[in-house]
Short mmCIF file of C-alpha atoms and ligand atoms in Angstrom, two decimals:
data_model
loop_
_atom_site.label_atom_id
_atom_site.label_comp_id
_atom_site.label_asym_id
_atom_site.label_seq_id
_atom_site.Cartn_x
_atom_site.Cartn_y
_atom_site.Cartn_z
CA MET A 1380 -0.07 0.09 -0.05
CA ALA A 1381 1.63 3.39 -0.90
CA ALA A 1382 1.80 5.55 2.01
CA GLN A 1383 -0.52 8.57 1.49
CA HIS A 1384 1.34 10.67 3.91
CA THR A 1385 5.14 10.61 5.01
CA ILE A 1386 5.69 12.17 8.10
CA LEU A 1387 8.94 13.25 9.31
CA LEU A 1388 9.96 14.20 12.77
CA VAL A 1389 12.89 16.38 13.34
CA GLY A 1390 14.62 18.20 15.95
CA GLU A 1391 17.71 19.11 17.70
CA SER A 1392 19.26 16.89 20.15
CA ASN A 1393 17.81 16.60 23.73
CA VAL A 1394 14.40 18.25 22.69
CA GLY A 1395 12.63 14.81 23.83
CA LYS A 1396 12.05 12.77 20.27
CA THR A 1397 13.05 9.49 21.88
CA HIS A 1398 10.74 9.60 24.74
CA TYR A 1399 7.92 11.13 22.48
CA GLY A 1400 8.69 7.86 20.28
CA ALA A 1401 8.73 5.73 23.29
CA GLN A 1402 5.42 7.10 24.73
CA PHE A 1403 3.65 7.06 21.23
CA LEU A 1404 4.64 3.53 20.66
CA LYS A 1405 3.09 2.27 24.26
CA ARG A 1406 -0.10 4.36 23.07
CA LEU A 1407 0.00 2.11 20.10
CA MET A 1408 0.52 -0.98 21.95
CA VAL A 1409 -2.23 -0.55 24.34
CA LYS A 1410 -4.61 0.91 21.92
CA ALA A 1411 -5.27 4.14 23.84
CA CYS A 1412 -5.06 6.36 20.52
CA ALA A 1413 -6.72 7.26 17.54
CA LEU A 1414 -3.91 5.51 15.38
CA LYS A 1415 -2.86 1.86 14.85
CA MET A 1416 0.58 0.04 14.02
CA SER A 1417 -0.27 -1.61 10.49
CA GLY A 1418 2.63 -3.54 9.81
CA ALA A 1419 6.36 -4.11 11.04
CA PRO A 1420 8.29 -0.75 12.05
CA THR A 1421 11.98 -0.85 11.73
CA ASN A 1422 14.63 0.18 14.07
CA LEU A 1423 12.59 0.71 17.30
CA GLU A 1424 15.66 -0.17 19.64
CA ALA A 1425 16.18 3.44 20.91
CA PHE A 1426 12.29 3.67 21.70
CA THR A 1427 11.96 0.25 23.50
CA THR A 1428 14.72 0.72 25.61
CA ALA A 1429 13.06 4.12 26.46
CA LEU A 1430 10.00 2.65 27.22
CA SER A 1431 11.41 -0.09 29.61
CA CYS A 1432 12.88 2.83 31.62
CA LEU A 1433 9.67 4.64 31.46
CA THR A 1434 7.83 1.33 32.66
CA GLU A 1435 9.99 1.60 35.67
CA GLY A 1436 9.24 5.36 36.23
CA LYS A 1437 12.69 6.31 34.71
CA SER A 1438 13.85 8.54 32.05
CA THR A 1439 16.52 7.16 29.48
CA GLY A 1440 20.07 8.38 28.78
CA HIS A 1441 20.94 9.96 25.72
CA THR A 1442 22.31 7.49 23.24
CA PRO A 1443 23.21 9.05 20.21
CA ALA A 1444 23.43 6.63 16.74
CA ASN A 1445 26.97 6.79 15.18
CA THR A 1446 25.39 6.80 11.98
CA TYR A 1447 22.23 8.07 10.37
CA VAL A 1448 19.47 5.44 11.50
CA GLU A 1449 15.99 6.02 10.75
CA SER A 1450 12.80 4.13 12.27
CA VAL A 1451 10.00 4.07 10.07
CA TRP A 1452 6.55 3.08 11.41
CA PRO A 1453 3.49 2.26 9.15
CA ILE A 1454 0.57 3.64 10.64
CA THR A 1455 -3.19 3.38 9.87
CA ASP A 1456 -6.13 5.56 11.24
CA GLU A 1457 -9.58 4.90 12.00
CA ALA A 1458 -10.87 5.75 8.39
CA GLY A 1459 -8.25 3.10 7.19
CA ARG A 1460 -5.77 6.04 5.84
CA TYR A 1461 -2.15 5.03 5.59
CA ALA A 1462 1.00 7.03 6.73
CA GLU A 1463 4.77 6.23 7.39
CA LEU A 1464 6.07 8.03 10.19
CA VAL A 1465 9.79 8.42 10.03
CA TRP A 1466 12.07 9.19 13.03
CA PRO A 1467 15.48 10.05 11.84
CA ASP A 1468 18.52 9.72 14.17
CA TYR A 1469 21.20 11.38 12.85
CA GLY A 1470 23.81 10.84 15.68
CA GLY A 1471 24.35 13.00 18.49
CA GLU A 1472 24.63 16.76 17.64
CA GLN A 1473 24.18 16.23 13.93
CA VAL A 1474 21.21 18.36 13.55
CA SER A 1475 22.70 21.45 15.35
CA ASN A 1476 26.23 20.71 13.70
CA LEU A 1477 24.07 20.47 10.10
CA VAL A 1478 23.59 24.00 10.39
CA THR A 1479 27.30 25.01 11.40
CA GLN A 1480 28.65 22.46 8.69
CA ARG A 1481 26.20 22.59 6.10
CA ARG A 1482 26.58 18.84 5.78
CA ILE A 1483 23.31 16.29 5.45
CA PRO A 1484 23.32 12.62 5.03
CA ALA A 1485 22.27 11.50 1.70
CA ALA A 1486 19.49 9.39 3.08
CA TRP A 1487 18.37 12.10 5.01
CA ARG A 1488 17.95 14.34 2.04
CA GLU A 1489 15.69 11.48 0.22
CA ARG A 1490 13.49 11.66 3.25
CA VAL A 1491 13.45 15.66 3.35
CA LEU A 1492 12.57 15.45 -0.50
CA GLY A 1493 9.93 12.45 -0.14
CA ALA A 1494 8.16 13.48 2.98
CA THR A 1495 4.59 15.23 2.79
CA ASP A 1496 4.74 16.62 6.41
CA TRP A 1497 7.38 17.96 8.63
CA VAL A 1498 6.90 17.69 12.52
CA LEU A 1499 9.59 19.95 13.98
CA LEU A 1500 10.21 19.51 17.80
CA ILE A 1501 11.29 22.54 19.79
CA ARG A 1502 12.16 22.82 23.47
CA LEU A 1503 11.57 26.38 24.25
CA HIS A 1504 12.66 25.77 27.91
CA SER A 1505 16.27 24.76 26.73
CA LEU A 1506 16.66 27.84 24.32
CA ARG A 1507 18.43 31.04 25.35
CA SER A 1508 16.04 33.64 25.37
CA GLU A 1509 18.86 36.41 24.95
CA ASP A 1510 17.98 39.87 23.65
CA ASP A 1511 18.29 40.33 20.32
CA LEU A 1512 16.94 42.82 17.51
CA PHE A 1513 13.88 40.75 17.74
CA SER A 1514 13.05 41.28 21.37
CA ARG A 1515 14.53 44.75 21.90
CA PRO A 1516 13.99 47.91 20.46
CA LEU A 1517 16.45 48.90 17.76
CA GLN A 1518 17.60 51.84 19.91
CA SER A 1519 18.87 49.82 22.67
CA PHE A 1520 21.35 48.63 20.26
CA ALA A 1521 22.35 52.00 19.05
CA ALA A 1522 23.63 52.81 22.17
CA ALA A 1523 25.45 49.71 23.10
CA GLU A 1524 29.08 49.31 22.93
CA PRO A 1525 30.43 47.94 19.60
CA GLN A 1526 31.34 44.34 20.03
CA GLY A 1527 34.70 44.44 18.29
CA GLU A 1528 36.21 42.12 15.99
CA ALA A 1529 37.13 39.48 18.51
CA ALA A 1530 33.66 38.73 19.30
CA ALA A 1531 32.63 35.36 17.92
CA TYR A 1532 29.59 35.12 15.80
CA ASP A 1533 27.20 32.84 17.32
CA PRO A 1534 23.76 32.91 15.93
CA SER A 1535 20.81 32.98 18.28
CA ASP A 1536 18.95 29.76 19.20
CA GLN A 1537 15.90 31.04 16.83
CA ALA A 1538 18.26 31.81 14.03
CA ARG A 1539 19.99 28.71 14.26
CA ILE A 1540 16.30 26.97 13.84
CA VAL A 1541 15.25 29.27 11.08
CA GLU A 1542 18.77 28.15 9.52
CA LEU A 1543 17.73 24.46 10.09
CA LEU A 1544 14.36 25.06 8.16
CA GLN A 1545 16.11 27.13 5.33
CA MET A 1546 18.42 24.09 4.70
CA LEU A 1547 15.75 21.65 4.35
CA LEU A 1548 13.64 23.90 2.12
CA TYR A 1549 16.71 24.52 -0.16
CA LEU A 1550 17.28 20.65 -0.13
CA ALA A 1551 13.80 19.92 -1.06
CA GLN A 1552 14.24 22.38 -3.53
CA PHE A 1553 11.12 24.32 -2.87
CA HIS A 1554 10.59 27.59 -4.35
CA LEU A 1555 9.43 30.51 -1.68
CA ASP A 1556 8.13 32.76 -3.97
CA ARG A 1557 4.61 31.53 -2.61
CA ALA A 1558 3.86 30.31 0.64
CA LEU A 1559 4.09 26.50 1.14
CA ARG A 1560 1.08 24.27 1.26
CA LYS A 1561 3.05 20.97 0.79
CA PRO A 1562 5.18 19.91 2.73
CA ARG A 1563 2.96 20.91 5.73
CA LEU A 1564 4.52 22.11 9.01
CA THR A 1565 3.60 21.09 12.39
CA ILE A 1566 5.78 22.53 15.15
CA LEU A 1567 5.33 20.76 18.31
CA LEU A 1568 6.48 22.62 21.48
CA SER A 1569 8.19 19.53 23.59
CA CYS A 1570 8.31 19.49 27.02
CA TRP A 1571 5.53 21.56 27.48
CA ASP A 1572 5.20 20.73 31.30
CA GLU A 1573 8.37 22.97 31.73
CA LEU A 1574 6.70 25.90 30.58
CA GLU A 1575 4.09 26.28 33.03
CA THR A 1576 2.24 28.53 30.91
CA THR A 1577 -1.70 28.69 30.19
CA GLU A 1578 -0.88 30.62 26.59
CA LEU A 1579 -1.80 28.91 23.40
CA PRO A 1580 1.15 27.25 21.73
CA ALA A 1581 1.08 29.71 18.66
CA ASP A 1582 0.94 32.69 20.83
CA LEU A 1583 3.90 31.51 22.93
CA LEU A 1584 5.93 30.60 20.01
CA ALA A 1585 5.23 33.98 18.79
CA SER A 1586 6.20 35.83 21.62
CA GLN A 1587 9.50 33.78 22.57
CA LEU A 1588 10.63 33.14 19.25
CA PRO A 1589 9.08 36.00 16.96
CA MET A 1590 11.79 35.91 14.28
CA LEU A 1591 11.23 32.05 13.69
CA TRP A 1592 7.45 32.49 13.84
CA SER A 1593 7.39 35.33 11.32
CA PHE A 1594 9.59 33.09 9.02
CA VAL A 1595 7.24 30.26 9.43
CA CYS A 1596 3.85 32.39 8.81
CA SER A 1597 5.44 33.79 5.52
CA ASN A 1598 6.45 30.57 4.15
CA TRP A 1599 3.83 28.31 4.94
CA THR A 1600 0.09 28.41 4.26
CA SER A 1601 -1.09 27.06 7.64
CA PRO A 1602 1.58 26.16 10.11
CA THR A 1603 0.04 24.20 13.06
CA VAL A 1604 1.82 24.76 16.68
CA ILE A 1605 0.89 22.03 19.19
CA GLY A 1606 2.13 21.82 22.84
CA LEU A 1607 3.35 18.29 23.62
CA SER A 1608 4.43 16.97 27.05
CA ALA A 1609 5.11 13.35 26.29
CA LEU A 1610 6.13 12.62 29.90
CA GLU A 1611 3.95 15.09 31.69
CA ARG A 1612 6.77 15.45 34.33
CA ALA A 1613 10.37 15.43 34.71
CA LEU A 1614 11.86 11.94 35.19
CA SER A 1615 15.26 11.06 36.97
CA LYS A 1616 17.66 8.40 35.24
CA SER A 1617 18.11 6.96 38.68
CA ASP A 1618 15.43 7.48 41.04
CA ALA A 1619 12.25 5.87 39.93
CA ASP A 1620 8.73 7.85 39.93
CA GLN A 1621 6.48 5.26 41.91
CA GLU A 1622 3.34 6.50 40.47
CA TYR A 1623 4.60 6.28 37.04
CA ALA A 1624 5.83 2.79 37.73
CA THR A 1625 2.58 1.99 39.17
CA ARG A 1626 0.08 3.46 36.76
CA GLY A 1627 2.03 2.78 33.47
CA PRO A 1628 3.53 5.31 31.37
CA GLU A 1629 0.74 5.29 29.03
CA GLU A 1630 -1.11 7.09 31.82
CA PHE A 1631 0.79 10.18 31.31
CA GLY A 1632 1.53 12.78 28.94
CA TYR A 1633 -0.58 14.94 26.69
CA VAL A 1634 -0.92 17.42 24.00
CA VAL A 1635 -2.18 21.16 23.99
CA LEU A 1636 -4.08 21.61 20.89
CA PRO A 1637 -4.21 24.83 18.77
CA ASN A 1638 -7.21 26.05 20.50
CA GLY A 1639 -5.75 25.29 23.80
CA VAL A 1640 -7.68 22.09 24.40
CA LYS A 1641 -5.81 19.56 26.41
CA ASN A 1642 -5.74 15.85 25.40
CA SER A 1643 -4.23 12.78 26.74
CA ASP A 1644 -4.07 11.37 23.13
CA ILE A 1645 -0.54 12.19 22.10
CA THR A 1646 -0.80 10.86 18.67
CA LEU A 1647 -3.31 13.52 18.01
CA PRO A 1648 -0.69 15.81 16.03
CA ILE A 1649 -0.28 13.04 13.72
CA GLN A 1650 -3.71 11.83 13.46
CA ARG A 1651 -4.41 15.51 12.31
CA LEU A 1652 -2.20 15.42 9.62
CA MET A 1653 -3.59 12.09 8.51
CA ALA A 1654 -7.01 13.52 8.29
CA ASP A 1655 -6.43 16.65 6.53
CA GLY A 1656 -5.78 15.51 3.40
CA ILE A 1657 -2.77 16.65 1.05
N1 LIG B 656 9.74 17.39 31.74
C1 LIG B 656 9.90 16.67 30.66
N2 LIG B 656 10.90 16.07 30.02
C2 LIG B 656 10.93 15.45 29.12
C3 LIG B 656 9.62 15.13 28.53
N3 LIG B 656 10.29 14.54 27.21
C4 LIG B 656 11.69 14.20 27.12
N4 LIG B 656 11.88 14.91 28.39
C5 LIG B 656 13.57 14.64 28.80
O1 LIG B 656 14.27 15.33 27.78
C6 LIG B 656 15.57 14.87 27.88
C7 LIG B 656 15.69 14.39 26.42
O2 LIG B 656 15.03 13.55 25.72
P1 LIG B 656 15.00 12.53 24.65
O3 LIG B 656 13.80 11.98 24.30
O4 LIG B 656 16.71 11.92 24.96
O5 LIG B 656 15.34 13.87 23.33
P2 LIG B 656 16.11 13.41 21.80
O6 LIG B 656 17.63 13.74 22.02
O7 LIG B 656 15.30 14.55 21.28
O8 LIG B 656 15.88 12.15 21.63
C8 LIG B 656 15.24 13.42 28.64
O9 LIG B 656 15.93 13.87 29.95
C9 LIG B 656 14.10 13.32 28.86
O10 LIG B 656 13.70 12.88 30.33
C10 LIG B 656 8.54 15.93 28.79
O11 LIG B 656 7.63 15.93 28.02
N5 LIG B 656 8.61 16.63 29.87
MG1 LIG B 657 17.18 10.51 20.83
#
């Protein structure tokens, strides 16, 4: 069966991709979600390892792949629509390096080209919210001391994420003379529980990363922003969370939909993409 959607999940290191995958997998296994696994997924090791830690109420350490590895999950929704979920693992810091070194593994390039949907995970809590041109009035920079030649150029976190999207767009050879419909873009604000906010996901992104938000809105016709807390709370690698171990990891985690409504089905961001047509 040809996939109607190929959904690529990307994000820098440590944003929560592996734990999201592990929780997603568990929801599929206990059938506590809108989606079903409809065949044999490949390369599940990283996710099943994380899942066995979660079952004990612990989080798992970061185990970067040495090479490019991808896990592909065949998924169907309640209406029988078929999608492939692609979780690329690019070896440690590769996504961050990608921007500085401008190199992309050939296999990943194929995936970027072939995907109908991009899901970008961003962990706002771990980004530096330093002042820059986009968060302070211009006058405050005019008054500042000149930095001098020695100051190294270090792009802000949001500039790096914009650069990442630019590179993906370039790779996939999209023309930006018109806003894109395809690939559609969903931004998942991961580890949402860390943010302790009641704002709508898109409003929060717009206020915290205004340059990125403006880039996204000018290049995509309808970007979607969803809050994701795959774990619902911070877990330690060594001290087990008893409630987690007793109730099971599938009892934890939620998404905050664009309208602010919370739902415990963390597969909804994917289900929505499958239901929307191309
Ligand atoms: N508080 C909180 N922490 C999370 C959540 N998801 C993941 N984490 C933590 O974030 C860290 C990075 O997660 P991981 O899945 O390894 O990120 P990856 O490098 O993108 O695969 C781990 O220490 C997790 O315990 C969440 O929903 N809430
Ligand atoms: Mg990982």
